[in-house]
Amino acid sequence: MLRYLRIWLAQMRYSLAREMQFKGNFILWIIVELCWFALQLAFIGVLYFNVKEIAGWSGWQMVLLVSTSHLVQQLFQAFVMINCMNLPELVQTGRLDFFLAQPVSTRFLVSTRAFEPGSIVNCLMAVIVCVYAACKIPVPFSPVNIALYVFLVVLGVVVHYSFMMFLMTMSFWMTRAQGFVHTYYNLFQLARLPREAFRGVVAVVFTWAIPMLLVANVPARTLIDGFGWKEAGYLVAITVVTFIASGRFFEYGLKHYTSASS
Amino acid sequence: MTAVLRQQMTLYSRIFSLGMQNSLVYRWNFLVRALAGLVPLAGSLFLWKAVFSEPESTNFSGYDYHLMMAYFLTLIVMDALTSPVEDDFAIARDIKDGKISQVLLKPIDYFTYRVSLFLASRLIYSAVVLLPTIAVLYAFRHFFSGVHVGETLPLALVAALGSAFLQFTIAYASAMLAFWLLDIGSVVFILFSVEYIASGHIFPLDVLPAPVYAVVRLLPFAYEYYFPVGIFLDRIHGAEIWQGFLLQWAWIAFFYGLGLSLWRRGLRHYTSVGN
């Protein structure tokens, strides 16, 4: 375990050094994410310009939900997302051979190779907006409440990772699995919406099967109303299940890997 | 003169045909993309339903629930018909990888070449997503009960054609930055974020406070989605339509000129090795 942590830290140091060689690009990508975050907040502004409450969420509660979703997304982006997105290319070019030859778990190496420090800056922005919104609601801050919130946010990141990994593993059979990145982004858009707004089959599917309506809703609701066993318990269970299932699927995909021109 | 014109027509129709064949390779990708696009649409439907179920918002800046849903459903049709899919990145790749050398050595105009590929890709994309789109529109046809399709559709289609050209010329001009930048992704996504909100992609622009709306409708982005959809739903009428067309084509001319000027300047910097 400690060995894996050391490898991860070494890869992060390498990524940071590489990123700092292109400082302009590093700053521009931070601006990109800030623009998208501002856009989401502007949309809330437009909505609440006309109404006081949507599906039981007040304006500031909605800001907390959107910034929590942004926090989950940025954490995911910082540590693993780019690695998942690179998997199809590794498979197509045969460069995955290099990872298979290493004496550590291939899934671990593939998932942690690159790190995006710019997303950490955006995480801080999300945290600032979260705290501001929480103070405006106001939320009863306590060490337990905050610890639970952080724990649930981490679970949200793992759920995103598992689903993205599942989609990208398709590259062992398909040549254009990058197209699934678009699918993932579309799914992610649901995460920042209040789950009480959804009804019928869509609500069931995106709550219990593909839990996009839980990953940001549950941490935000926990911070506002306190711990809810049903949703939080399910989030823990689905995180464990999807993490193990995506790992198994990746191992299965590896068996179909035939390398390329190497 | 006629012979030259005919020769050019044959050339670009061949490129168009090649573009169609190339796009057909990705038909499943297109279908997955279109179906995945229904997820945020479902999100919008539920969110707006929740907004309109609030007692104080039966009228949201002149929109009722049906009209708002008709807006978003028309938007997905516009998206399928007019939005360039990664054309900017493909052009930037051509420049970065030196593939434009192949075009430069032939009597081909690169802009017309890319327009032909864009139109081919849109045609195939629209054909692939036709059935799911019709199915969605049919399922939600009741939202369009107040729309006078026969009266508004012809002008809306003309505006949609302008929208396609405007989106393409913006994508083309921004892709020209590849002559100077290693990665245009960040610039494209910053532009895209502004475009996303200012084009009416997440809400109709006329729900904005009047002074903000007055500014936003002068920007090019308003003529990408909001303008054609607004005409179709009769939110834009009378003199506003003609002023809109004037602005739309003025922006197309501006971005076409900008793209052309950047292309010429870029070629002065361009070096190609081993292509």
Coordinates of C-alpha atoms in Angstrom, one line a residue:
Chain A
M1 CA 0.0 0.0 0.0
L2 CA 2.8 2.4 1.1
R3 CA 4.7 1.4 -2.1
Y4 CA 1.8 2.4 -4.3
L5 CA 1.4 5.7 -2.5
R6 CA 5.1 6.4 -3.1
I7 CA 4.7 5.6 -6.8
W8 CA 1.7 7.8 -7.0
L9 CA 3.5 10.7 -5.3
A10 CA 6.5 10.3 -7.6
Q11 CA 4.2 10.4 -10.7
M12 CA 2.5 13.5 -9.3
R13 CA 5.9 15.2 -8.9
Y14 CA 6.8 14.3 -12.4
S15 CA 3.5 15.6 -13.8
L16 CA 3.9 18.9 -11.8
A17 CA 7.4 19.4 -13.2
R18 CA 6.1 18.7 -16.7
E19 CA 3.1 21.0 -16.3
M20 CA 5.3 23.9 -15.1
Q21 CA 7.2 23.8 -18.4
F22 CA 4.0 25.2 -20.1
K23 CA 2.9 27.8 -17.6
G24 CA 0.8 29.7 -20.1
N25 CA -1.2 26.6 -20.9
F26 CA -1.5 25.8 -17.2
I27 CA -3.1 29.2 -16.5
L28 CA -5.3 29.1 -19.6
W29 CA -6.8 25.7 -18.5
I30 CA -7.5 27.1 -15.1
I31 CA -9.4 30.0 -16.8
V32 CA -11.3 27.5 -18.9
E33 CA -12.7 25.7 -15.8
L34 CA -13.4 29.0 -14.0
C35 CA -15.4 30.1 -17.0
W36 CA -17.5 26.9 -16.9
F37 CA -18.0 27.3 -13.2
A38 CA -19.0 30.9 -13.5
L39 CA -21.4 29.9 -16.3
Q40 CA -23.2 27.4 -14.0
L41 CA -23.5 30.0 -11.3
A42 CA -24.8 32.5 -13.8
F43 CA -27.5 30.0 -14.8
I44 CA -28.5 29.7 -11.1
G45 CA -28.6 33.5 -11.0
V46 CA -31.0 33.6 -14.0
L47 CA -33.2 30.9 -12.5
Y48 CA -33.5 32.4 -9.1
F49 CA -34.1 35.8 -10.5
N50 CA -37.6 34.6 -11.3
V51 CA -38.2 32.0 -8.5
K52 CA -37.4 31.6 -4.8
E53 CA -37.2 27.8 -4.7
I54 CA -36.7 24.9 -7.1
A55 CA -37.6 21.3 -6.0
G56 CA -37.2 22.3 -2.4
W57 CA -33.7 23.9 -2.9
S58 CA -33.3 27.6 -2.2
G59 CA -30.9 29.7 -4.2
W60 CA -27.9 29.3 -1.9
Q61 CA -28.6 25.6 -1.4
M62 CA -28.5 25.3 -5.2
V63 CA -25.1 27.2 -5.2
L64 CA -23.8 24.7 -2.6
L65 CA -25.0 21.8 -4.8
V66 CA -23.4 23.1 -8.0
S67 CA -20.2 23.9 -6.3
T68 CA -20.1 20.5 -4.6
S69 CA -20.6 18.9 -8.1
H70 CA -17.8 21.2 -9.4
L71 CA -15.5 20.1 -6.5
V72 CA -16.2 16.4 -7.2
Q73 CA -15.5 16.9 -10.9
Q74 CA -12.3 18.9 -10.3
L75 CA -10.9 16.3 -7.9
F76 CA -11.7 13.6 -10.4
Q77 CA -10.0 15.7 -13.1
A78 CA -7.0 16.4 -11.0
F79 CA -6.1 12.9 -10.1
V80 CA -7.6 10.4 -12.6
M81 CA -9.7 11.7 -15.5
I82 CA -7.0 12.5 -18.0
N83 CA -5.6 9.0 -17.4
C84 CA -8.9 7.3 -18.2
M85 CA -9.2 9.4 -21.3
N86 CA -5.7 8.4 -22.5
L87 CA -6.5 4.6 -22.2
P88 CA -7.9 4.3 -25.8
E89 CA -4.8 5.9 -27.2
L90 CA -2.6 3.5 -25.2
V91 CA -4.5 0.5 -26.5
Q92 CA -4.5 1.8 -30.1
T93 CA -0.8 2.6 -30.2
G94 CA 0.3 -0.5 -28.3
R95 CA 2.0 1.7 -25.7
L96 CA 0.0 -0.2 -23.0
D97 CA 2.8 -2.8 -23.3
F98 CA 5.0 -0.6 -21.2
F99 CA 2.5 -0.6 -18.3
L100 CA 2.0 -4.4 -18.5
A101 CA 5.8 -4.9 -18.2
Q102 CA 5.9 -3.0 -14.8
P103 CA 5.8 -4.9 -11.5
V104 CA 2.7 -3.1 -10.2
S105 CA -1.0 -3.3 -10.9
T106 CA -1.7 -2.2 -14.5
R107 CA -5.0 -0.6 -13.6
F108 CA -3.2 1.5 -10.9
L109 CA -0.5 2.7 -13.3
V110 CA -2.9 3.4 -16.1
S111 CA -5.2 5.4 -13.7
T112 CA -2.6 7.5 -11.9
R113 CA 0.1 8.2 -14.5
A114 CA -0.8 11.9 -15.0
F115 CA -1.9 14.5 -12.5
E116 CA -3.4 17.9 -13.3
P117 CA -2.3 20.5 -10.8
G118 CA -4.5 23.1 -12.4
S119 CA -7.6 21.3 -11.2
I120 CA -6.4 21.7 -7.6
V121 CA -6.6 25.5 -8.1
N122 CA -10.2 25.0 -9.3
C123 CA -11.0 22.7 -6.4
L124 CA -10.0 25.6 -4.1
M125 CA -12.4 27.9 -6.0
A126 CA -15.2 25.3 -5.6
V127 CA -14.4 25.0 -1.8
I128 CA -14.5 28.8 -1.4
V129 CA -17.9 29.0 -3.1
C130 CA -19.1 26.0 -1.1
V131 CA -18.1 27.6 2.2
Y132 CA -19.7 31.0 1.2
A133 CA -22.9 29.3 0.2
A134 CA -22.9 27.2 3.4
C135 CA -22.5 30.3 5.5
K136 CA -25.4 32.0 3.6
I137 CA -27.8 29.1 4.1
P138 CA -26.7 28.9 7.0
V139 CA -25.3 25.4 7.6
P140 CA -24.6 24.0 11.2
F141 CA -20.9 23.4 10.9
S142 CA -19.4 20.7 13.0
P143 CA -16.3 18.5 12.7
V144 CA -18.5 15.4 12.1
N145 CA -20.6 17.2 9.5
I146 CA -17.6 18.4 7.6
A147 CA -15.8 15.0 7.8
L148 CA -18.9 13.3 6.5
Y149 CA -19.1 15.8 3.7
V150 CA -15.5 15.2 2.7
F151 CA -16.0 11.5 2.9
L152 CA -19.0 11.6 0.6
V153 CA -17.3 13.9 -1.9
V154 CA -14.4 11.3 -2.1
L155 CA -17.0 8.6 -2.7
G156 CA -18.4 10.8 -5.5
V157 CA -15.0 11.0 -7.1
V158 CA -14.6 7.1 -7.0
V159 CA -18.1 6.7 -8.6
H160 CA -17.1 9.0 -11.4
Y161 CA -13.8 7.2 -11.8
S162 CA -15.5 3.8 -12.0
F163 CA -18.0 4.8 -14.6
M164 CA -15.4 6.6 -16.7
M165 CA -13.0 3.6 -16.5
F166 CA -15.9 1.3 -17.5
L167 CA -16.6 3.5 -20.6
M168 CA -12.9 3.7 -21.6
T169 CA -12.3 0.0 -21.2
M170 CA -14.5 -0.4 -24.2
S171 CA -11.4 0.7 -26.2
F172 CA -10.2 -2.9 -26.0
W173 CA -12.9 -3.7 -28.5
M174 CA -13.7 -0.4 -30.2
T175 CA -11.3 1.9 -32.1
R176 CA -13.1 5.1 -31.3
A177 CA -13.9 4.8 -27.6
Q178 CA -12.9 8.4 -27.2
G179 CA -16.5 9.2 -28.3
F180 CA -17.7 7.9 -24.9
V181 CA -16.0 10.9 -23.2
H182 CA -18.9 12.9 -24.6
T183 CA -21.3 10.4 -23.1
Y184 CA -19.6 10.8 -19.8
Y185 CA -19.8 14.6 -19.9
N186 CA -23.5 14.4 -20.7
L187 CA -24.0 12.1 -17.7
F188 CA -22.0 14.5 -15.4
Q189 CA -24.4 17.4 -16.2
L190 CA -27.1 15.7 -14.2
A191 CA -25.0 15.6 -11.1
R192 CA -25.4 19.3 -10.4
L193 CA -29.2 19.2 -10.6
P194 CA -31.5 18.6 -7.5
R195 CA -32.5 15.0 -7.5
E196 CA -36.0 15.9 -6.1
A197 CA -36.7 17.5 -9.5
F198 CA -36.6 14.1 -11.2
R199 CA -39.5 11.7 -11.5
G200 CA -40.3 8.2 -12.9
V201 CA -37.9 5.9 -14.7
V202 CA -35.3 8.7 -15.2
A203 CA -35.1 9.3 -11.5
V204 CA -34.8 5.6 -10.7
V205 CA -32.1 5.0 -13.3
F206 CA -29.9 8.0 -12.4
T207 CA -30.3 7.5 -8.7
W208 CA -30.0 3.7 -8.2
A209 CA -28.4 2.3 -11.4
I210 CA -26.1 5.1 -12.6
P211 CA -26.0 7.2 -9.4
M212 CA -25.3 10.6 -11.0
L213 CA -28.1 12.1 -8.9
L214 CA -26.4 11.0 -5.7
V215 CA -22.7 12.0 -6.1
A216 CA -23.2 15.7 -5.4
N217 CA -26.7 15.7 -4.0
V218 CA -25.9 13.4 -1.0
P219 CA -22.8 15.4 0.2
A220 CA -24.7 18.7 -0.2
R221 CA -27.8 17.4 1.6
T222 CA -25.7 16.0 4.4
L223 CA -24.1 19.3 5.0
I224 CA -27.5 21.1 4.9
D225 CA -29.7 18.6 6.8
G226 CA -27.3 16.2 8.4
F227 CA -26.5 12.5 7.7
G228 CA -29.2 10.5 5.9
W229 CA -28.6 6.7 6.3
K230 CA -30.6 5.6 3.2
E231 CA -28.9 7.7 0.5
A232 CA -25.4 7.8 2.1
G233 CA -25.5 4.1 2.8
Y234 CA -26.5 3.4 -0.8
L235 CA -23.7 5.7 -2.0
V236 CA -21.1 3.7 0.0
A237 CA -22.5 0.4 -1.4
I238 CA -22.7 1.5 -5.0
T239 CA -19.2 3.0 -4.8
V240 CA -17.7 -0.3 -3.6
V241 CA -19.7 -2.3 -6.3
T242 CA -18.9 0.0 -9.2
F243 CA -15.2 0.2 -8.2
I244 CA -14.8 -3.6 -8.1
A245 CA -16.9 -4.1 -11.2
S246 CA -15.0 -1.6 -13.3
G247 CA -11.7 -3.2 -12.1
R248 CA -13.0 -6.7 -13.2
F249 CA -14.1 -5.3 -16.5
F250 CA -10.7 -3.7 -17.1
E251 CA -9.0 -7.1 -16.3
Y252 CA -11.4 -8.8 -18.7
G253 CA -10.6 -6.1 -21.4
L254 CA -6.9 -6.7 -20.8
K255 CA -7.3 -10.3 -21.9
H256 CA -8.5 -9.0 -25.3
Y257 CA -5.5 -6.7 -25.7
T258 CA -3.3 -7.8 -28.6
S259 CA -0.8 -4.9 -28.7
A260 CA 0.0 -3.0 -31.9
S261 CA 3.1 -2.6 -34.0
S262 CA 5.5 -3.1 -31.1
Chain B
M1 CA -15.3 30.7 -67.1
T2 CA -18.2 28.2 -67.1
A3 CA -15.7 25.4 -67.6
V4 CA -13.6 26.6 -64.6
L5 CA -16.8 26.8 -62.5
R6 CA -17.9 23.3 -63.5
Q7 CA -14.4 22.0 -62.7
Q8 CA -14.6 23.6 -59.3
M9 CA -18.1 22.2 -58.7
T10 CA -16.9 18.7 -59.6
L11 CA -13.8 19.1 -57.3
Y12 CA -15.7 20.1 -54.2
S13 CA -18.6 17.7 -54.8
R14 CA -15.9 14.9 -54.8
I15 CA -14.6 16.3 -51.5
F16 CA -18.1 16.4 -50.2
S17 CA -18.6 12.8 -51.2
L18 CA -15.3 11.8 -49.6
G19 CA -16.4 13.7 -46.4
M20 CA -19.7 11.7 -46.4
Q21 CA -17.9 8.4 -46.7
N22 CA -15.5 9.4 -44.0
S23 CA -18.4 10.4 -41.7
L24 CA -20.2 7.2 -42.4
V25 CA -17.4 5.3 -40.7
Y26 CA -18.4 7.1 -37.5
R27 CA -22.1 6.5 -37.8
W28 CA -22.3 4.5 -34.5
N29 CA -20.3 7.2 -32.8
F30 CA -22.8 9.8 -34.1
L31 CA -25.7 7.7 -32.8
V32 CA -24.1 7.3 -29.4
R33 CA -23.4 11.0 -29.3
A34 CA -27.0 11.9 -30.2
L35 CA -28.5 9.5 -27.7
A36 CA -26.1 10.7 -25.0
G37 CA -27.3 14.2 -25.8
L38 CA -30.8 13.2 -24.7
V39 CA -29.5 12.9 -21.0
P40 CA -28.9 16.6 -20.5
L41 CA -32.2 17.3 -22.4
A42 CA -34.0 15.0 -19.8
G43 CA -32.2 17.0 -17.1
S44 CA -33.5 20.3 -18.6
L45 CA -37.0 19.0 -18.9
F46 CA -37.1 18.0 -15.2
L47 CA -35.4 21.1 -14.0
W48 CA -37.7 23.4 -15.9
K49 CA -40.7 21.3 -14.8
A50 CA -39.6 21.9 -11.2
V51 CA -39.2 25.6 -11.9
F52 CA -42.7 25.9 -13.4
S53 CA -44.3 24.0 -10.5
E54 CA -43.3 26.8 -8.2
P55 CA -46.5 28.9 -7.6
E56 CA -44.8 32.2 -8.5
S57 CA -43.4 31.1 -11.8
T58 CA -46.3 30.0 -14.1
N59 CA -44.9 32.8 -16.3
F60 CA -41.1 32.9 -16.6
S61 CA -40.3 36.1 -18.4
G62 CA -43.1 35.4 -20.9
Y63 CA -42.5 31.6 -21.2
D64 CA -44.8 29.0 -19.9
Y65 CA -43.7 25.4 -19.3
H66 CA -44.8 24.2 -22.8
L67 CA -43.0 27.1 -24.6
M68 CA -39.9 26.5 -22.6
M69 CA -39.9 22.8 -23.5
A70 CA -40.5 23.6 -27.1
Y71 CA -37.4 25.8 -27.0
F72 CA -35.2 23.1 -25.7
L73 CA -36.6 20.5 -28.1
T74 CA -36.0 22.8 -31.1
L75 CA -32.5 23.4 -29.8
I76 CA -31.6 19.7 -30.1
V77 CA -32.7 19.7 -33.7
M78 CA -30.6 22.9 -34.3
D79 CA -27.7 21.1 -32.7
A80 CA -28.0 18.2 -35.0
L81 CA -28.4 20.3 -38.1
T82 CA -25.9 23.1 -37.6
S83 CA -23.2 22.4 -35.0
P84 CA -19.7 21.7 -36.2
V85 CA -18.4 18.5 -34.4
E86 CA -14.7 19.0 -33.6
D87 CA -14.0 20.8 -37.0
D88 CA -11.9 23.3 -35.1
F89 CA -9.7 20.6 -33.7
A90 CA -9.5 18.8 -37.0
I91 CA -8.3 22.0 -38.8
A92 CA -5.8 22.7 -36.0
R93 CA -4.5 19.1 -36.4
D94 CA -4.1 19.6 -40.1
I95 CA -2.0 22.7 -39.4
K96 CA 0.0 21.2 -36.6
D97 CA 0.7 17.9 -38.4
G98 CA 1.5 19.7 -41.6
K99 CA -1.3 18.0 -43.5
I100 CA -2.3 21.4 -45.1
S101 CA 0.8 21.0 -47.3
Q102 CA -1.1 18.4 -49.3
V103 CA -3.8 21.0 -49.9
L104 CA -1.4 23.9 -50.6
L105 CA 0.2 21.9 -53.4
K106 CA -3.1 21.4 -55.2
P107 CA -5.5 23.8 -56.7
I108 CA -7.8 23.5 -53.7
D109 CA -9.0 26.4 -51.5
Y110 CA -8.6 25.2 -47.9
F111 CA -11.7 27.1 -46.6
T112 CA -14.0 25.6 -49.3
Y113 CA -12.4 22.2 -48.7
R114 CA -13.3 22.4 -45.0
V115 CA -16.8 23.8 -45.7
S116 CA -17.4 20.8 -48.0
L117 CA -16.3 18.3 -45.3
F118 CA -18.4 20.2 -42.7
L119 CA -21.6 20.0 -44.8
A120 CA -21.0 16.4 -45.6
S121 CA -20.5 15.6 -41.9
R122 CA -23.7 17.5 -41.0
L123 CA -25.7 15.7 -43.6
I124 CA -24.6 12.3 -42.4
Y125 CA -25.0 13.2 -38.7
S126 CA -28.5 14.5 -39.4
A127 CA -29.4 11.4 -41.3
V128 CA -28.1 9.1 -38.5
V129 CA -29.9 11.0 -35.8
L130 CA -33.1 11.6 -37.8
L131 CA -35.1 8.7 -36.4
P132 CA -34.3 9.3 -32.7
T133 CA -34.9 13.0 -33.2
I134 CA -38.3 12.4 -34.9
A135 CA -39.2 9.9 -32.1
V136 CA -38.4 12.5 -29.4
L137 CA -40.3 15.3 -31.2
Y138 CA -43.3 13.0 -31.7
A139 CA -43.3 12.0 -28.1
F140 CA -43.3 15.6 -27.0
R141 CA -45.4 17.0 -29.9
H142 CA -47.9 18.5 -27.4
F143 CA -45.3 21.1 -26.4
F144 CA -45.5 22.5 -29.9
S145 CA -49.3 22.9 -30.0
G146 CA -49.0 26.8 -29.8
V147 CA -46.4 27.1 -32.5
H148 CA -47.6 28.1 -36.0
V149 CA -45.1 25.9 -37.8
G150 CA -46.2 26.8 -41.3
E151 CA -45.7 30.5 -40.7
T152 CA -42.4 30.5 -38.8
L153 CA -40.6 27.4 -40.2
P154 CA -39.3 28.9 -43.6
L155 CA -37.6 31.9 -42.0
A156 CA -36.3 29.7 -39.1
L157 CA -34.7 27.4 -41.7
V158 CA -32.9 30.3 -43.4
A159 CA -31.7 31.5 -40.0
A160 CA -30.5 27.9 -39.2
L161 CA -28.5 27.9 -42.4
G162 CA -26.9 31.2 -41.3
S163 CA -26.3 29.7 -37.9
A164 CA -24.4 26.7 -39.5
F165 CA -22.2 29.1 -41.5
L166 CA -21.6 31.4 -38.5
Q167 CA -20.7 28.4 -36.2
F168 CA -18.3 27.1 -38.9
T169 CA -16.6 30.5 -39.6
I170 CA -16.1 31.0 -35.8
A171 CA -14.6 27.4 -35.5
Y172 CA -12.5 28.1 -38.6
A173 CA -11.1 31.4 -37.3
S174 CA -10.3 30.0 -33.8
A175 CA -8.6 26.9 -35.4
M176 CA -6.3 29.3 -37.3
L177 CA -4.6 30.0 -33.9
A178 CA -2.9 26.6 -34.4
F179 CA -0.4 28.5 -36.5
W180 CA 0.9 30.1 -33.3
L181 CA -0.2 27.9 -30.4
L182 CA 0.8 24.3 -29.7
D183 CA -2.7 23.5 -28.2
I184 CA -5.8 25.5 -29.2
G185 CA -7.9 23.5 -26.7
S186 CA -7.9 26.1 -23.9
V187 CA -8.8 29.0 -26.2
V188 CA -11.6 26.9 -27.9
F189 CA -13.1 25.9 -24.5
I190 CA -13.0 29.5 -23.2
L191 CA -14.8 30.6 -26.3
F192 CA -17.1 27.6 -26.0
S193 CA -18.1 28.5 -22.5
V194 CA -19.1 32.1 -23.5
E195 CA -20.8 30.7 -26.5
Y196 CA -22.7 28.2 -24.5
I197 CA -24.4 30.8 -22.3
A198 CA -24.6 33.7 -24.8
S199 CA -26.0 31.6 -27.6
G200 CA -29.1 30.5 -25.7
H201 CA -28.0 27.0 -25.1
I202 CA -28.9 26.8 -21.5
F203 CA -31.8 29.3 -21.4
P204 CA -33.5 31.5 -23.9
L205 CA -31.8 34.9 -24.1
D206 CA -34.9 36.9 -23.7
V207 CA -35.4 35.8 -20.1
L208 CA -32.4 38.0 -19.2
P209 CA -33.0 41.4 -17.8
A210 CA -33.7 43.9 -20.7
P211 CA -30.4 45.8 -20.6
V212 CA -28.4 42.5 -20.6
Y213 CA -30.5 41.1 -23.4
A214 CA -29.9 44.3 -25.4
V215 CA -26.2 43.7 -25.2
V216 CA -26.2 40.0 -25.7
R217 CA -28.2 40.2 -28.9
L218 CA -25.5 42.3 -30.5
L219 CA -22.9 39.5 -30.0
P220 CA -22.4 36.8 -32.7
F221 CA -23.4 34.0 -30.3
A222 CA -27.0 35.0 -30.2
Y223 CA -27.3 34.2 -33.9
E224 CA -26.1 30.6 -33.4
Y225 CA -29.0 29.1 -31.5
Y226 CA -31.3 31.7 -30.0
F227 CA -32.1 33.5 -33.2
P228 CA -33.3 30.6 -35.4
V229 CA -35.2 29.0 -32.4
G230 CA -36.6 32.3 -31.4
I231 CA -38.0 32.9 -35.0
F232 CA -39.5 29.3 -35.1
L233 CA -41.3 29.9 -31.7
D234 CA -42.4 33.4 -32.8
R235 CA -40.4 35.0 -29.9
I236 CA -38.6 37.1 -32.6
H237 CA -40.9 38.8 -35.1
G238 CA -41.4 41.9 -37.3
A239 CA -38.4 44.2 -37.8
E240 CA -36.4 42.2 -35.3
I241 CA -36.1 39.3 -37.8
W242 CA -34.6 41.5 -40.5
Q243 CA -32.2 43.2 -38.1
G244 CA -31.3 39.8 -36.9
F245 CA -30.5 38.5 -40.4
L246 CA -28.4 41.6 -41.0
L247 CA -26.4 41.1 -37.9
Q248 CA -26.1 37.3 -38.4
W249 CA -24.6 37.7 -41.9
A250 CA -22.4 40.7 -40.8
W251 CA -20.9 38.4 -38.2
I252 CA -20.4 35.6 -40.7
A253 CA -18.6 38.1 -43.0
F254 CA -16.5 39.2 -40.1
F255 CA -15.4 35.7 -39.0
Y256 CA -14.9 34.7 -42.6
G257 CA -12.6 37.7 -43.1
L258 CA -10.8 37.1 -39.8
G259 CA -10.2 33.4 -40.7
L260 CA -8.9 34.3 -44.1
S261 CA -6.6 37.0 -42.8
L262 CA -5.3 34.6 -40.1
W263 CA -4.8 31.9 -42.7
R264 CA -2.7 34.2 -44.9
R265 CA -0.6 35.5 -41.9
G266 CA -0.2 31.9 -40.6
L267 CA 1.0 30.6 -44.0
R268 CA 3.9 33.2 -43.7
H269 CA 5.0 31.4 -40.5
Y270 CA 4.2 27.9 -41.6
T271 CA 7.0 25.4 -42.2
S272 CA 6.5 21.8 -43.1
V273 CA 9.1 19.1 -42.8
G274 CA 8.8 15.5 -44.2
N275 CA 5.2 15.8 -45.4

